[in-house]
C-alpha atoms as a printed R data frame, in Angstrom:
    type eleno elety resid chain resno       x       y       z
1   ATOM     1    CA   MET     A     1 -13.751   3.061  18.440
2   ATOM     2    CA   ALA     A     2 -16.614   5.489  17.991
3   ATOM     3    CA   ASN     A     3 -15.402   8.243  20.316
4   ATOM     4    CA   GLU     A     4 -11.696   7.506  20.254
5   ATOM     5    CA   GLU     A     5  -9.126   9.461  18.308
6   ATOM     6    CA   LYS     A     6  -7.488   7.722  15.369
7   ATOM     7    CA   LEU     A     7  -5.075   5.107  16.649
8   ATOM     8    CA   ASN     A     8  -1.601   4.467  15.312
9   ATOM     9    CA   ILE     A     9   0.750   1.521  15.591
10  ATOM    10    CA   ASN     A    10   2.274   2.986  18.775
11  ATOM    11    CA   ASP     A    11  -1.134   2.899  20.461
12  ATOM    12    CA   ILE     A    12  -1.709  -0.728  19.488
13  ATOM    13    CA   ALA     A    13   1.753  -1.703  20.758
14  ATOM    14    CA   GLU     A    14   1.180   0.105  24.044
15  ATOM    15    CA   ARG     A    15  -2.232  -1.506  24.603
16  ATOM    16    CA   ALA     A    16  -0.813  -4.949  23.805
17  ATOM    17    CA   GLY     A    17   2.271  -4.415  25.960
18  ATOM    18    CA   VAL     A    18   4.620  -5.182  23.066
19  ATOM    19    CA   SER     A    19   7.027  -3.283  20.855
20  ATOM    20    CA   ILE     A    20   6.068  -1.476  17.657
21  ATOM    21    CA   ALA     A    21   8.227  -4.009  15.797
22  ATOM    22    CA   THR     A    22   6.105  -6.857  17.166
23  ATOM    23    CA   VAL     A    23   2.883  -5.195  15.981
24  ATOM    24    CA   SER     A    24   4.502  -4.572  12.601
25  ATOM    25    CA   ARG     A    25   5.501  -8.233  12.357
26  ATOM    26    CA   TYR     A    26   1.919  -9.217  13.187
27  ATOM    27    CA   LEU     A    27   0.504  -6.875  10.527
28  ATOM    28    CA   HIS     A    28   2.857  -8.339   7.916
29  ATOM    29    CA   GLY     A    29   2.008 -11.932   8.817
30  ATOM    30    CA   ARG     A    30   5.404 -12.739  10.328
31  ATOM    31    CA   LEU     A    31   4.034 -14.572  13.340
32  ATOM    32    CA   GLU     A    32   6.929 -16.994  13.749
33  ATOM    33    CA   LYS     A    33   8.768 -14.532  16.015
34  ATOM    34    CA   MET     A    34   5.943 -14.255  18.576
35  ATOM    35    CA   SER     A    35   3.880 -16.535  20.746
36  ATOM    36    CA   ASP     A    36   0.307 -17.420  19.882
37  ATOM    37    CA   LYS     A    37  -0.742 -15.559  23.021
38  ATOM    38    CA   THR     A    38   0.931 -12.348  21.802
39  ATOM    39    CA   ALA     A    39  -0.510 -12.679  18.295
40  ATOM    40    CA   ASN     A    40  -3.992 -13.254  19.722
41  ATOM    41    CA   ARG     A    41  -3.689 -10.237  22.039
42  ATOM    42    CA   ILE     A    42  -2.673  -7.984  19.136
43  ATOM    43    CA   LYS     A    43  -5.454  -9.406  16.957
44  ATOM    44    CA   GLN     A    44  -8.044  -8.786  19.679
45  ATOM    45    CA   ILE     A    45  -6.937  -5.173  20.196
46  ATOM    46    CA   ILE     A    46  -6.992  -4.503  16.460
47  ATOM    47    CA   GLU     A    47 -10.500  -5.965  16.180
48  ATOM    48    CA   GLU     A    48 -11.804  -4.100  19.239
49  ATOM    49    CA   THR     A    49 -10.437  -0.754  18.105
50  ATOM    50    CA   GLY     A    50 -11.016  -1.111  14.368
51  ATOM    51    CA   TYR     A    51  -7.382  -0.170  13.778
52  ATOM    52    CA   VAL     A    52  -6.335   0.150  10.149
53  ATOM    53    CA   PRO     A    53  -2.675   0.861   9.289
54  ATOM    54    CA   ASN     A    54  -2.111   4.286   7.749
55  ATOM    55    CA   ALA     A    55  -0.956   3.616   4.171
56  ATOM    56    CA   SER     A    56   0.912   6.928   3.969
57  ATOM    57    CA   ALA     A    57   2.844   6.200   7.144
58  ATOM    58    CA   VAL     A    58   3.745   2.727   5.886
59  ATOM    59    CA   GLN     A    59   4.968   4.228   2.603
60  ATOM    60    CA   LEU     A    60   7.134   6.759   4.447
61  ATOM    61    CA   MET     A    61   8.700   4.062   6.588
62  ATOM    62    CA   THR     A    62   9.280   1.530   3.823
63  ATOM    63    CA   GLN     A    63   9.974   4.001   1.011
64  ATOM    64    CA   ARG     A    64   7.657   1.874  -1.136
65  ATOM    65    CA   SER     A    65   4.198   2.619  -2.426
66  ATOM    66    CA   GLY     A    66   3.270  -0.645  -4.097
67  ATOM    67    CA   LEU     A    67   2.174   1.353  -7.144
68  ATOM    68    CA   ILE     A    68   3.257   0.470 -10.667
69  ATOM    69    CA   ALA     A    69   2.865   3.080 -13.398
70  ATOM    70    CA   ILE     A    70   1.554   1.954 -16.760
71  ATOM    71    CA   VAL     A    71   1.857   4.614 -19.447
72  ATOM    72    CA   ALA     A    72  -0.392   4.316 -22.485
73  ATOM    73    CA   ALA     A    73  -0.210   6.410 -25.627
74  ATOM    74    CA   ASP     A    74  -3.993   6.443 -25.960
75  ATOM    75    CA   VAL     A    75  -6.377   4.938 -23.409
76  ATOM    76    CA   ASP     A    76  -9.166   5.079 -25.993
77  ATOM    77    CA   ASP     A    77  -7.296   2.386 -27.923
78  ATOM    78    CA   TYR     A    78  -8.731  -1.097 -27.318
79  ATOM    79    CA   PHE     A    79  -5.282  -2.683 -26.951
80  ATOM    80    CA   SER     A    80  -4.281  -0.180 -24.240
81  ATOM    81    CA   THR     A    81  -7.320  -0.859 -22.108
82  ATOM    82    CA   GLU     A    82  -7.062  -4.627 -22.508
83  ATOM    83    CA   PHE     A    83  -3.340  -4.497 -21.708
84  ATOM    84    CA   PHE     A    84  -4.051  -2.473 -18.562
85  ATOM    85    CA   LYS     A    85  -6.782  -4.873 -17.415
86  ATOM    86    CA   GLY     A    86  -4.436  -7.846 -17.807
87  ATOM    87    CA   ALA     A    87  -1.460  -6.130 -16.213
88  ATOM    88    CA   SER     A    88  -3.625  -4.835 -13.386
89  ATOM    89    CA   SER     A    89  -4.932  -8.293 -12.492
90  ATOM    90    CA   ILE     A    90  -1.409  -9.740 -12.455
91  ATOM    91    CA   LEU     A    91  -0.133  -6.862 -10.309
92  ATOM    92    CA   GLU     A    92  -2.999  -7.218  -7.834
93  ATOM    93    CA   ALA     A    93  -2.216 -10.912  -7.425
94  ATOM    94    CA   GLU     A    94   1.256  -9.832  -6.301
95  ATOM    95    CA   SER     A    95  -0.102  -7.079  -3.962
96  ATOM    96    CA   TYR     A    96   0.750  -4.192  -6.283
97  ATOM    97    CA   THR     A    97  -1.600  -1.583  -7.701
98  ATOM    98    CA   GLY     A    98  -1.424  -0.557 -11.331
99  ATOM    99    CA   VAL     A    99  -1.937   3.110 -12.126
100 ATOM   100    CA   LEU     A   100  -2.770   4.044 -15.707
101 ATOM   101    CA   PHE     A   101  -1.430   7.236 -17.271
102 ATOM   102    CA   ASP     A   102  -2.569   8.495 -20.669
103 ATOM   103    CA   THR     A   103  -0.132  10.506 -22.804
104 ATOM   104    CA   ASN     A   104  -2.902  11.347 -25.277
105 ATOM   105    CA   SER     A   105  -0.369  10.506 -28.026
106 ATOM   106    CA   SER     A   106   1.794  13.464 -27.006
107 ATOM   107    CA   VAL     A   107   5.547  12.926 -26.760
108 ATOM   108    CA   LYS     A   108   5.842  16.067 -24.619
109 ATOM   109    CA   ARG     A   109   3.171  14.824 -22.193
110 ATOM   110    CA   GLU     A   110   4.798  11.378 -22.097
111 ATOM   111    CA   ALA     A   111   8.168  12.913 -21.161
112 ATOM   112    CA   SER     A   112   6.514  15.026 -18.472
113 ATOM   113    CA   LEU     A   113   4.658  12.053 -17.012
114 ATOM   114    CA   LEU     A   114   7.741   9.849 -17.001
115 ATOM   115    CA   ASP     A   115   9.703  12.583 -15.236
116 ATOM   116    CA   ARG     A   116   7.017  13.002 -12.580
117 ATOM   117    CA   ILE     A   117   6.630   9.263 -12.123
118 ATOM   118    CA   SER     A   118  10.334   8.542 -11.769
119 ATOM   119    CA   ASN     A   119  11.248  11.541  -9.648
120 ATOM   120    CA   LYS     A   120   8.265  12.389  -7.522
121 ATOM   121    CA   ILE     A   121   5.288  10.131  -7.474
122 ATOM   122    CA   LEU     A   122   5.885   6.422  -7.440
123 ATOM   123    CA   MET     A   123   8.193   4.070  -5.638
124 ATOM   124    CA   VAL     A   124   7.673   0.329  -5.988
């Protein structure tokens, strides 16, 4: 895909001669609703073009980011970092990403972060 413009899911669907929904099903591993021939054609086009789904576009469509906020009072504290490492590994096993926020032991900063997280930034 060296000289091609960045492809989107519409382009992959068009090249494969299938619907966007079929490409989406393929990308999410739901192959039971398509023939092996269709799945192989989509796979080949994705490999040939180097297509990678746009994470921002997926988030807009699904209204989910896969991010989980973890708020710590003090990231310099040993317990906080160990807790985050453990939580992060569990979240990753379930295809989520943990994001660590440090309040620096400030109640005001904690309230501000929680407001931003719940209203603007993260959707699971």
